mmCIF file of C-alpha atoms in Angstrom:
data_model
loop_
_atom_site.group_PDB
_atom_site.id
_atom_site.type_symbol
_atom_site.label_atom_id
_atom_site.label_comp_id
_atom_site.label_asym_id
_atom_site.label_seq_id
_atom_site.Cartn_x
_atom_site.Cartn_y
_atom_site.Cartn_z
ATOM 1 C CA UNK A 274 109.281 86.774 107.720
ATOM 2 C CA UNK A 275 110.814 86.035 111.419
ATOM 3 C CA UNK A 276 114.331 85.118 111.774
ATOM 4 C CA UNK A 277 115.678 83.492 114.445
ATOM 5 C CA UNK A 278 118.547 85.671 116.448
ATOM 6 C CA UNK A 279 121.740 84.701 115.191
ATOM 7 C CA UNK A 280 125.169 86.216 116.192
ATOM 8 C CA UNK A 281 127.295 84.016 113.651
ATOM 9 C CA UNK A 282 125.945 85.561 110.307
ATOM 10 C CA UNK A 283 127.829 85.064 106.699
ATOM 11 C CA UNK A 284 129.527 87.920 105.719
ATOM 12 C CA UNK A 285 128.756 86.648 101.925
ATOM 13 C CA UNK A 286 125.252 87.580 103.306
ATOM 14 C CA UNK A 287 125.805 90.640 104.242
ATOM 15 C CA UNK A 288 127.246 91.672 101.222
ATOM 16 C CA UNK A 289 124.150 90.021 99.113
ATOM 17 C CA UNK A 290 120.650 91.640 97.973
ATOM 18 C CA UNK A 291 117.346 89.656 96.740
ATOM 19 C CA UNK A 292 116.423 91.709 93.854
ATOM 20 C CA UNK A 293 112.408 90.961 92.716
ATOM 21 C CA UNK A 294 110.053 92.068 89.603
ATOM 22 C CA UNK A 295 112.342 90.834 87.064
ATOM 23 C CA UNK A 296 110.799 91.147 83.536
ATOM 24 C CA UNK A 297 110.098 87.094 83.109
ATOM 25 C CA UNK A 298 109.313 86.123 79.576
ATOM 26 C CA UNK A 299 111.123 88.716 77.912
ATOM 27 C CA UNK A 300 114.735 87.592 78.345
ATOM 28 C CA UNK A 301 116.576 84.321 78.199
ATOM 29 C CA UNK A 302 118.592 83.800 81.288
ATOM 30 C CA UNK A 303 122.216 84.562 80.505
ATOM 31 C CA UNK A 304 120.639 88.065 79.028
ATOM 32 C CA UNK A 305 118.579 88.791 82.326
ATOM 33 C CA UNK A 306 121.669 88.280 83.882
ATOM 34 C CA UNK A 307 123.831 90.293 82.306
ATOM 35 C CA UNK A 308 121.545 93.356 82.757
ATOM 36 C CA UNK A 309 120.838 93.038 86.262
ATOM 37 C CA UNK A 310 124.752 92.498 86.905
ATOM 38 C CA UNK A 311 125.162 96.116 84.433
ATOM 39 C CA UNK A 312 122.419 97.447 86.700
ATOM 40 C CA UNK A 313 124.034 97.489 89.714
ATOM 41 C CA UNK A 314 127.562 98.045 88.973
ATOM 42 C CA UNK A 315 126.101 101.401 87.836
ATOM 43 C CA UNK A 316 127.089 104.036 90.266
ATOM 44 C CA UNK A 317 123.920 106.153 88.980
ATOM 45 C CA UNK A 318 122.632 103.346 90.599
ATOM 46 C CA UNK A 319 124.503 103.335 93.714
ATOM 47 C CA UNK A 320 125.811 100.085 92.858
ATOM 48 C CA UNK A 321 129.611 98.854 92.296
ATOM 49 C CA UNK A 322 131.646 95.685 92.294
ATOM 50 C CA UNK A 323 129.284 92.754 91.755
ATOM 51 C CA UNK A 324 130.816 89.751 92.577
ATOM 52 C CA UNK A 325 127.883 86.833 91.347
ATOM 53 C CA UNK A 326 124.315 87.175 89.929
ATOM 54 C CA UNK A 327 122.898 84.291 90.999
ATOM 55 C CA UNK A 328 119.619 83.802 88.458
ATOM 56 C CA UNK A 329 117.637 81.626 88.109
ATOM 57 C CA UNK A 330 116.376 81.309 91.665
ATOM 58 C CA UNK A 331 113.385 79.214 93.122
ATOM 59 C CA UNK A 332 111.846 82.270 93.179
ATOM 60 C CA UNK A 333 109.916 83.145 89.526
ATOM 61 C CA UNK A 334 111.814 86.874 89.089
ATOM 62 C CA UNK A 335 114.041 86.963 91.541
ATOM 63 C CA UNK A 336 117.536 87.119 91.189
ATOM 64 C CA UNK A 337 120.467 87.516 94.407
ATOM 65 C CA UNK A 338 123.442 89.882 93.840
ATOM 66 C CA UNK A 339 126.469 89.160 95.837
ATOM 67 C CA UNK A 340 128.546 92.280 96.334
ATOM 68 C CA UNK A 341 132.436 92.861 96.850
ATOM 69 C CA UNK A 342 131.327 95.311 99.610
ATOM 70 C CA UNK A 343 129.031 95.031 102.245
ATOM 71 C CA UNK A 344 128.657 99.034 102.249
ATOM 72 C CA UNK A 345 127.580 98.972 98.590
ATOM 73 C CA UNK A 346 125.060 96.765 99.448
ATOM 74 C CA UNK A 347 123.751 98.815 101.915
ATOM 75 C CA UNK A 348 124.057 101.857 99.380
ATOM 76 C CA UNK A 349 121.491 99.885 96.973
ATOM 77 C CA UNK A 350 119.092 99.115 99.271
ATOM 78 C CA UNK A 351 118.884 102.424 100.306
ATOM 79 C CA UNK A 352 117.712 103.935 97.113
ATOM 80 C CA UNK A 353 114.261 103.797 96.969
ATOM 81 C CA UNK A 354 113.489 103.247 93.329
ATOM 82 C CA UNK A 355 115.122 101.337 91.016
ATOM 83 C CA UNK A 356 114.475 100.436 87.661
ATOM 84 C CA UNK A 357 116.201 98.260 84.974
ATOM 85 C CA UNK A 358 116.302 99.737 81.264
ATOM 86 C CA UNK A 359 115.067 97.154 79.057
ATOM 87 C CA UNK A 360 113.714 97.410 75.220
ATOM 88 C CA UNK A 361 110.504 96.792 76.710
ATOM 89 C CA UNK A 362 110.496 99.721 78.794
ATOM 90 C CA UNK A 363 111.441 100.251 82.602
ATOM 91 C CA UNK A 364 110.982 97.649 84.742
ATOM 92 C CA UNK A 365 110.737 98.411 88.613
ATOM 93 C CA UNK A 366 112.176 96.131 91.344
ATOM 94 C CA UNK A 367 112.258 95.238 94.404
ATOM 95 C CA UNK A 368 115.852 94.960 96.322
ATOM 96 C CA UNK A 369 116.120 93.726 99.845
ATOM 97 C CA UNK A 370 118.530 92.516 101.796
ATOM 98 C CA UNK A 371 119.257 88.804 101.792
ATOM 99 C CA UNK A 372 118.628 88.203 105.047
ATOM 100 C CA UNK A 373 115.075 89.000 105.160
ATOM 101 C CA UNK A 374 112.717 86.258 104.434
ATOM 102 C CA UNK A 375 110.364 88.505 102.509
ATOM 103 C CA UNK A 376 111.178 86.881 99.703
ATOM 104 C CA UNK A 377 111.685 83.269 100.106
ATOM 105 C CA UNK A 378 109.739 80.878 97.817
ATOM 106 C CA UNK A 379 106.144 80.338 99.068
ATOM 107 C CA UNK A 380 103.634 77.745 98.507
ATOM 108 C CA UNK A 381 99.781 77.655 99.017
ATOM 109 C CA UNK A 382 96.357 75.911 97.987
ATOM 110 C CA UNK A 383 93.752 77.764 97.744
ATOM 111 C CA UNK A 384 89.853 77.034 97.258
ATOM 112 C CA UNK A 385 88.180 79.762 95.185
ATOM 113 C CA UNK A 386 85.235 77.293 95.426
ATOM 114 C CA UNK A 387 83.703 80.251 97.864
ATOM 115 C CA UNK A 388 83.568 82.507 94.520
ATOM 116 C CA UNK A 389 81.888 80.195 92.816
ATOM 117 C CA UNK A 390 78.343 81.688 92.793
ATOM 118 C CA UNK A 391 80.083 85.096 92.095
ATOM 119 C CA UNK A 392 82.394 84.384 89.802
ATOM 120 C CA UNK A 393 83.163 82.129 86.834
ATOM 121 C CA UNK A 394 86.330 80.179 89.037
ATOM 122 C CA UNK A 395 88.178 80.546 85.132
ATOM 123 C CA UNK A 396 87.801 84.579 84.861
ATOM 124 C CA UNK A 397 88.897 84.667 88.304
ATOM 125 C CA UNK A 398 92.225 82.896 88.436
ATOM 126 C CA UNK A 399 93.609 84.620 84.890
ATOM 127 C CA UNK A 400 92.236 87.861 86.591
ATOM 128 C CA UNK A 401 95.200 87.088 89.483
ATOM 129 C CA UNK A 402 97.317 85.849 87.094
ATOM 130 C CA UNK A 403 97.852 89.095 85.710
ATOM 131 C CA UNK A 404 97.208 91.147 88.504
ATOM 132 C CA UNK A 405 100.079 89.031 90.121
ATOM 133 C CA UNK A 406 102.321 87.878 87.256
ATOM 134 C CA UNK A 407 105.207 86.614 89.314
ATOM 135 C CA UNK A 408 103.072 83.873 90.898
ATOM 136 C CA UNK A 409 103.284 80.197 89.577
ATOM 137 C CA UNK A 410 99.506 78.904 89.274
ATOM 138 C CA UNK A 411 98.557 75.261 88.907
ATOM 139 C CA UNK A 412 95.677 74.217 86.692
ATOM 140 C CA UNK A 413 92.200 75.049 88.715
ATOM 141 C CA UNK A 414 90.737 71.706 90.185
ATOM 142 C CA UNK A 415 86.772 70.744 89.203
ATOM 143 C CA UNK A 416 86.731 71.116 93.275
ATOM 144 C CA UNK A 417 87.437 74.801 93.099
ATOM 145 C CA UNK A 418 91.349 74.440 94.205
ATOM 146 C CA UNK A 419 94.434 75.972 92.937
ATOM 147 C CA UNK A 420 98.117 75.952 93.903
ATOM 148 C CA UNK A 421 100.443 78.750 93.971
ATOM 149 C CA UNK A 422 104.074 79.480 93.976
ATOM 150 C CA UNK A 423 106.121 82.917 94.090
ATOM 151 C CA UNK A 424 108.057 84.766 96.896
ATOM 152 C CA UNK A 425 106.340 85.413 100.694
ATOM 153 C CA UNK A 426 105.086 89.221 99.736
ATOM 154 C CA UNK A 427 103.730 88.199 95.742
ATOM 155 C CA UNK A 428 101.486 85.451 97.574
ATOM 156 C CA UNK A 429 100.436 87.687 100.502
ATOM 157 C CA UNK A 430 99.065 90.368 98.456
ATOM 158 C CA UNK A 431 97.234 87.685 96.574
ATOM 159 C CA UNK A 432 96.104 86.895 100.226
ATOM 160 C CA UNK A 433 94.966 90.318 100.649
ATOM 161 C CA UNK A 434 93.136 90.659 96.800
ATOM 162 C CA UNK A 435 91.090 87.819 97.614
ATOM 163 C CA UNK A 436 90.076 88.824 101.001
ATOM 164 C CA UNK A 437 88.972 91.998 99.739
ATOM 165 C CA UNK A 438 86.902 90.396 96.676
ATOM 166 C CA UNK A 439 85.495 88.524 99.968
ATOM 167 C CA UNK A 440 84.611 91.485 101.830
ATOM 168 C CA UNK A 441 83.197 93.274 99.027
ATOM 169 C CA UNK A 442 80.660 90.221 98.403
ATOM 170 C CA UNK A 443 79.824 90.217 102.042
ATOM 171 C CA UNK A 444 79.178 94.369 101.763
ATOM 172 C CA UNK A 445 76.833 93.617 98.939
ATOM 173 C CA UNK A 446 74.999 91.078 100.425
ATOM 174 C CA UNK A 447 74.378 93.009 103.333
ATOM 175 C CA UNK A 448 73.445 95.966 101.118
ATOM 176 C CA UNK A 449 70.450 94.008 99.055
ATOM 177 C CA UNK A 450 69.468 92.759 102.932
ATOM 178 C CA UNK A 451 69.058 96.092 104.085
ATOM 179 C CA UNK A 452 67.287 97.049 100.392
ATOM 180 C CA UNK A 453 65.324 93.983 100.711
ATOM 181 C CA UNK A 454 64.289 94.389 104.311
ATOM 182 C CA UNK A 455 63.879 98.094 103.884
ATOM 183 C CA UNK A 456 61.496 97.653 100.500
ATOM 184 C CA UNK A 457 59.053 95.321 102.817
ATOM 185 C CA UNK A 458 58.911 97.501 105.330
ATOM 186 C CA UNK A 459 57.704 100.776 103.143
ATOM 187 C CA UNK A 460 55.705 97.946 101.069
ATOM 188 C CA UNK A 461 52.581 98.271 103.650
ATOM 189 C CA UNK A 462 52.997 102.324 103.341
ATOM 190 C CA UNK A 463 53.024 102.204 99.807
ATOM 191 C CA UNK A 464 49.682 100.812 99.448
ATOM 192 C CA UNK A 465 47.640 102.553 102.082
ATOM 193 C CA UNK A 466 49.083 105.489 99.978
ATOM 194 C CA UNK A 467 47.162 103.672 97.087
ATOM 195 C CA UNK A 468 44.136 103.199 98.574
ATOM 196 C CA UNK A 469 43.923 106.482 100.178
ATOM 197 C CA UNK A 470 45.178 108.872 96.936
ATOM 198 C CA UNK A 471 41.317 110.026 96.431
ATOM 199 C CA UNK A 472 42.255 111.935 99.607
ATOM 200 C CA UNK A 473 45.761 113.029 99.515
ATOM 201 C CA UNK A 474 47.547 114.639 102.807
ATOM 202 C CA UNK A 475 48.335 117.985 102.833
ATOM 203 C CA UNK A 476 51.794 117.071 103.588
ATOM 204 C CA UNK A 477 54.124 114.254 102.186
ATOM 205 C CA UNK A 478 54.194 111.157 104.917
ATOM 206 C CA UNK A 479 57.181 110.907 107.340
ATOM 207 C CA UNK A 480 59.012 108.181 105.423
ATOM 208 C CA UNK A 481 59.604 105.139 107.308
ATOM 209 C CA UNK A 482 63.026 104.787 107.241
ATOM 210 C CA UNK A 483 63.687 108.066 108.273
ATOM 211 C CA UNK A 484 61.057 107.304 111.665
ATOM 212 C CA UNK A 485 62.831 103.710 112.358
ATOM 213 C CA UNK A 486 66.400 104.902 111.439
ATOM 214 C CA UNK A 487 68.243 103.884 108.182
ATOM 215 C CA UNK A 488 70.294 100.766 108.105
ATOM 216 C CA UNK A 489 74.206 102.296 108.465
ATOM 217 C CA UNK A 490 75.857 102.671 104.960
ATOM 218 C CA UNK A 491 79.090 100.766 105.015
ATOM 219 C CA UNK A 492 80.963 103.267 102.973
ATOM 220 C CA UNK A 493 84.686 102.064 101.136
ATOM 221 C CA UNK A 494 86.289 98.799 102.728
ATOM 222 C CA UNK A 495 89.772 98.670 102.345
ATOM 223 C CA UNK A 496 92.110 95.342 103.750
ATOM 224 C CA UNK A 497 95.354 95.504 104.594
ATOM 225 C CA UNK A 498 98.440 93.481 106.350
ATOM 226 C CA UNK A 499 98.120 94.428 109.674
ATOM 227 C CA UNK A 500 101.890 95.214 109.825
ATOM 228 C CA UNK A 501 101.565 97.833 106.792
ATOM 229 C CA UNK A 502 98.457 98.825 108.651
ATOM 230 C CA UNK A 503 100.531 99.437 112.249
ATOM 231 C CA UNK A 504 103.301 101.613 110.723
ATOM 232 C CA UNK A 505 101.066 103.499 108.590
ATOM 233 C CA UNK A 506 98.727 104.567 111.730
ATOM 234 C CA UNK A 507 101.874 104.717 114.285
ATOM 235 C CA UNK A 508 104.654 106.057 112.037
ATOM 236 C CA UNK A 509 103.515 107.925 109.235
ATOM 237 C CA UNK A 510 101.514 111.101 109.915
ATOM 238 C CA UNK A 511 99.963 110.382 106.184
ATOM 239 C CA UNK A 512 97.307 108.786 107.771
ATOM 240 C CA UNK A 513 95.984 111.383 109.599
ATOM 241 C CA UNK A 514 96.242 113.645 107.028
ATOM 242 C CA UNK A 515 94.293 111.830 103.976
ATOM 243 C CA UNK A 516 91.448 111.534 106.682
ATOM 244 C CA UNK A 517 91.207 115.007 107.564
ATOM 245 C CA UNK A 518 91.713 116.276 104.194
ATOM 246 C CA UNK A 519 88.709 114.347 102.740
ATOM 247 C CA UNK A 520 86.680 114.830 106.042
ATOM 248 C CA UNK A 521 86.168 110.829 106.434
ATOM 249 C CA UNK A 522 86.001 108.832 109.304
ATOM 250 C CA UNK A 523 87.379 105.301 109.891
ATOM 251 C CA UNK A 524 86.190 102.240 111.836
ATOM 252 C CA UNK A 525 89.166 99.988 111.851
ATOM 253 C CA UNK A 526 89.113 96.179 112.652
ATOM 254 C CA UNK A 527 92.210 94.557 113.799
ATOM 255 C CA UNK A 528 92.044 90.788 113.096
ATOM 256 C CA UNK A 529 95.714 88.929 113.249
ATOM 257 C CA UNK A 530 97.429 89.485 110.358
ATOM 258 C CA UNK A 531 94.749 91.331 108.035
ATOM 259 C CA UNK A 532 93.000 94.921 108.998
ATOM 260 C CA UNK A 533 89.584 95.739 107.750
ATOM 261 C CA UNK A 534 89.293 99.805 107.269
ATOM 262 C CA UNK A 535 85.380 100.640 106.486
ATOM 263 C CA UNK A 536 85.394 104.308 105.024
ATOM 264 C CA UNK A 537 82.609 106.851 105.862
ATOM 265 C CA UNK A 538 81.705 110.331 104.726
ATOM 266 C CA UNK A 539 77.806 110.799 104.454
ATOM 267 C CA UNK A 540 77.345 114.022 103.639
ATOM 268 C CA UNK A 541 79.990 113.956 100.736
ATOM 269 C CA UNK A 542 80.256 109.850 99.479
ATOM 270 C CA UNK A 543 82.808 110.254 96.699
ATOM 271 C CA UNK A 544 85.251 111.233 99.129
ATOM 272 C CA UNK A 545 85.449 107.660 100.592
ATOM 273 C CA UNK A 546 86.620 106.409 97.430
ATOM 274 C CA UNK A 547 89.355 109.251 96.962
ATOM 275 C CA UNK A 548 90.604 108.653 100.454
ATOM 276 C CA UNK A 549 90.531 104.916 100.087
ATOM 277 C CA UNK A 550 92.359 105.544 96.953
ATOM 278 C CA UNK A 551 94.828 107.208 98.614
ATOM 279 C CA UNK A 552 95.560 105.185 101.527
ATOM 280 C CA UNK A 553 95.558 102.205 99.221
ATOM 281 C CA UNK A 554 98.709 103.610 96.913
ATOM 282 C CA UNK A 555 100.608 104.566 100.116
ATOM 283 C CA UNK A 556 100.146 101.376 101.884
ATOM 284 C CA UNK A 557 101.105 99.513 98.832
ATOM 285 C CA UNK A 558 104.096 101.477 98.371
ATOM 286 C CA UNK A 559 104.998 100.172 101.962
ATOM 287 C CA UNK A 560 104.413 97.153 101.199
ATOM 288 C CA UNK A 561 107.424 96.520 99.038
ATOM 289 C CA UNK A 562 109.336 99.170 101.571
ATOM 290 C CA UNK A 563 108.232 97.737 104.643
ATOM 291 C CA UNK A 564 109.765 94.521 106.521
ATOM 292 C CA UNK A 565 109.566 92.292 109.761
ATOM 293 C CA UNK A 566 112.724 91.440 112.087
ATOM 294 C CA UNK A 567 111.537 89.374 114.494
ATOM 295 C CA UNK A 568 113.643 88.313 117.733
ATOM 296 C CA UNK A 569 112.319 84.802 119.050
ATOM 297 C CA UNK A 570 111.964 84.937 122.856
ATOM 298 C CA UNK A 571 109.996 81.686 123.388
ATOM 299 C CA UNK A 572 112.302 78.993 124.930
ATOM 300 C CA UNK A 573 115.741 81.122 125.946
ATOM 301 C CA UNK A 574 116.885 81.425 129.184
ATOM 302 C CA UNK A 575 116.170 84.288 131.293
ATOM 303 C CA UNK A 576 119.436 85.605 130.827
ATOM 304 C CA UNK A 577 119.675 85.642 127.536
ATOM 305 C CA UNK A 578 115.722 87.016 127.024
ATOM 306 C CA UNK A 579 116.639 89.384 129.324
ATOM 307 C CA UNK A 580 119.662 90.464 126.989
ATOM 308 C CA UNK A 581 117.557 90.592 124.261
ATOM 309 C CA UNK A 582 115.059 93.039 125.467
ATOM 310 C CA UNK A 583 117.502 95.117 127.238
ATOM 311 C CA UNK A 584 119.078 95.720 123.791
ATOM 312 C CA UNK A 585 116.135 96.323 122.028
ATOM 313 C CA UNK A 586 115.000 98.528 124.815
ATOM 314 C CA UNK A 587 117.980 100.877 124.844
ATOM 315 C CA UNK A 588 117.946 101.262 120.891
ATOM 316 C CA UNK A 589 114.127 102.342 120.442
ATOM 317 C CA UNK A 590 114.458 105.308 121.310
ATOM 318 C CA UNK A 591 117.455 105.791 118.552
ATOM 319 C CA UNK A 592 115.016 104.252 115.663
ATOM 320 C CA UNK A 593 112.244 105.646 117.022
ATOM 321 C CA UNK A 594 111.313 107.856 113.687
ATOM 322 C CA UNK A 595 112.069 104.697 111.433
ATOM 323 C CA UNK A 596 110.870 101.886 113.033
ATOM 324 C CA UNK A 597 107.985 100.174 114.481
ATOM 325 C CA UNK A 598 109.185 98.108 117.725
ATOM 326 C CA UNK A 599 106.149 95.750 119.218
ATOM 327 C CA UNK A 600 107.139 94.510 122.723
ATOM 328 C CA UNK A 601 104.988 91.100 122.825
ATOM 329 C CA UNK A 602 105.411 87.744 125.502
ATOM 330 C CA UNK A 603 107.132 85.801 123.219
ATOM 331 C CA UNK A 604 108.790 87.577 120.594
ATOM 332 C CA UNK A 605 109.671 91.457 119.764
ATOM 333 C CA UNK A 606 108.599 92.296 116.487
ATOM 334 C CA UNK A 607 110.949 95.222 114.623
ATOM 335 C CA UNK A 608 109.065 97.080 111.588
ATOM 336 C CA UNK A 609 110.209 99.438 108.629
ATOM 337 C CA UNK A 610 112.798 100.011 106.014
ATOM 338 C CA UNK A 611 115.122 97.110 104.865
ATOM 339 C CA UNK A 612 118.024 99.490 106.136
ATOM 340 C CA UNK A 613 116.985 100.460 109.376
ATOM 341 C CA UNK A 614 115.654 97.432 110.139
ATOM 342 C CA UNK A 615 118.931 94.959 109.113
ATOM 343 C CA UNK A 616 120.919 98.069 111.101
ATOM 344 C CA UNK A 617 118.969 98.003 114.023
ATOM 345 C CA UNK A 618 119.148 94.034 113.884
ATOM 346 C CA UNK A 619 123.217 94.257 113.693
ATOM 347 C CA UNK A 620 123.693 96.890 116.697
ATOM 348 C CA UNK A 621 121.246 94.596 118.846
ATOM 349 C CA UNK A 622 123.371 91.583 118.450
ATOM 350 C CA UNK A 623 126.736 93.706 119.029
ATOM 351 C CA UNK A 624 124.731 95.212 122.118
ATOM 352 C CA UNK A 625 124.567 91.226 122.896
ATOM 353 C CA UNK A 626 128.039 90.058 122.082
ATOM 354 C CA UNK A 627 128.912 93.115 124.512
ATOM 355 C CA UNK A 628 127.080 91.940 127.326
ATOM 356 C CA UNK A 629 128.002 88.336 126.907
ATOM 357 C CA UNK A 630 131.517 89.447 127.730
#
């Protein structure tokens, strides 16, 4: 997702947009090219001259569209939703500029081996398979392993279903502890009240959980990237909102790039799941909104550092609304909407060439 600061950039770049969440399967494809090239020469669209439709890529459903101008390019990106009118119905994608490395091909091993007391390994993999159809799955190993192939955001939010099938097994097995330990403890209560019903009390016992304190219900647990996360809780006041609207509070755990959100309302429960519901549709919608710039620090000369942050610096306060800007050590991460982001990105590196001279 990081790119490395670059002043020379390719103007064919510039002028080119990854489009993802082609309809695979359906098309053969000279036909899948055709109607992504009719797609975005559409001006309902926002689209115009396409100069090359570059398909197949790497990439399973991904396709790059090089434009005659660089400001139609821009123009597409912009437009939030896009869908392609097929037979089969209409297909959403994903467009992004080229020079984000959302999309670049990805691959991974994974061992669902962990699962396998949980799960039958099988059930589990077609279950991501069609949860995530863009991925490229190998067959599953007798070890419990699996390669995967598909573009950098299709494999992280396979990243993020599996940690959440992993936090949801540790919440249960933490529930039937706290049953377990809490069904000893009344155990001993249970049968004095046995042995003692020829002489019952005037008033119900104090129960014991309620004298010793119960063990804390762990409400909804929701995972998310921790970049999605950021801008959501810095950037968007929707946050806020969905908590005070279904009265819920939030402990949230920060832990490099995932965030664990545990959901609590006690006196009303169901409103855990309708806030986690909600949270969970707006940070996915981000997801395929949201990217990274980031500007490499590590190893430049002071000057040139200096430059760097200077730029980024003096233009924060101009993105402010749009973007997330994360001053760290090493690097200076640059969050939010392919547009404001690659514009941002372009005005830093004039900033630079201005300096330079």
């Amino acid at each position: 997702m990081a790119s490395v600061l670059n002043s020379k950039e390719s103007k064919a770049s510039e002028r080119t947009v990854v489009v993802a969440g082609l309809p695979v399967g359906h098309f053969n494809d000279r036909s899948l090219t055709t109607l992504v090239k009719r797609h975005f020469q559409d001006t309902k669209n926002e689209g115009g001259v396409v100069e090359n439709v570059i398909y197949p890529t790497r990439t399973k459903g991904v396709a790059y569209v090089t434009f005659k101008e660089e400001k139609v390019a821009e123009n597409v990106i912009r437009k939030k939703n896009h869908y392609l009118a097929v037979k089969i119905g209409p297909t959403q994608l994903t467009v992004s500029h080229f020079s984000e490395k959302v999309l670049i091909s990805v691959n991974a091993t994974l061992d669902l081996s962990v699962f396998r007391g949980q799960f039958i390994l099988e059930s589990l993999v077609r279950e991501l398979q069609k949860k995530i159809p863009s991925l490229r799955f190998s067959p599953l190993g007798q070890n419990g392993r699996i390669s995967v192939q598909g573009s950098f955001l299709a494999v992280r939010k396979l990243k993020e279903s599996l940690l959440l099938k992993a936090s949801s097994l540790l919440e249960k097995n933490r529930s039937c502890i706290s049953e377990g330990e809490k069904r000893s403890r009344q155990s001993p209560r249970k049968n004095l009240l046995r042995s003692n019903n020829a002489f019952p009390s005037p008033r119900s016992p104090v129960p014991e959980t309620a004298r010793h304190g119960e063990t804390a219900r762990c409400g909804e647990t929701l995972v998310l990237d921790t970049d999605v996360f950021l801008y959501l809780k810095k950037k968007s006041s929707f946050y806020e909102r969905t908590l005070k609207k279904y009265h819920v509070l939030c402990q949230e755990r920060v832990e490099g790039e995932i965030t664990t959100i545990c959901i609590k309302n006690d006196l009303q429960p169901n409103h855990e799941k309708l806030a986690k519901e909600c949270i969970e549709k707006y940070s996915h919608a981000l997801h395929f909104e949201l990217i990274k710039e980031t500007f490499d620090l590590k190893g430049k000369e002071r000057r040139e550092r200096g430059n760097i942050e200077l730029a980024c610096e003096q233009l924060s306060s101009k993105y402010n609304q749009e973007l997330l800007i994360n001053f760290n050590r090493t690097h200076i991460d640059v969050i939010g909407p392919s547009s404001a982001v690659h514009t941002f990105k372009k005005e830093v590196l004039k900033f630079i060439r201005q300096t330079v001279r």
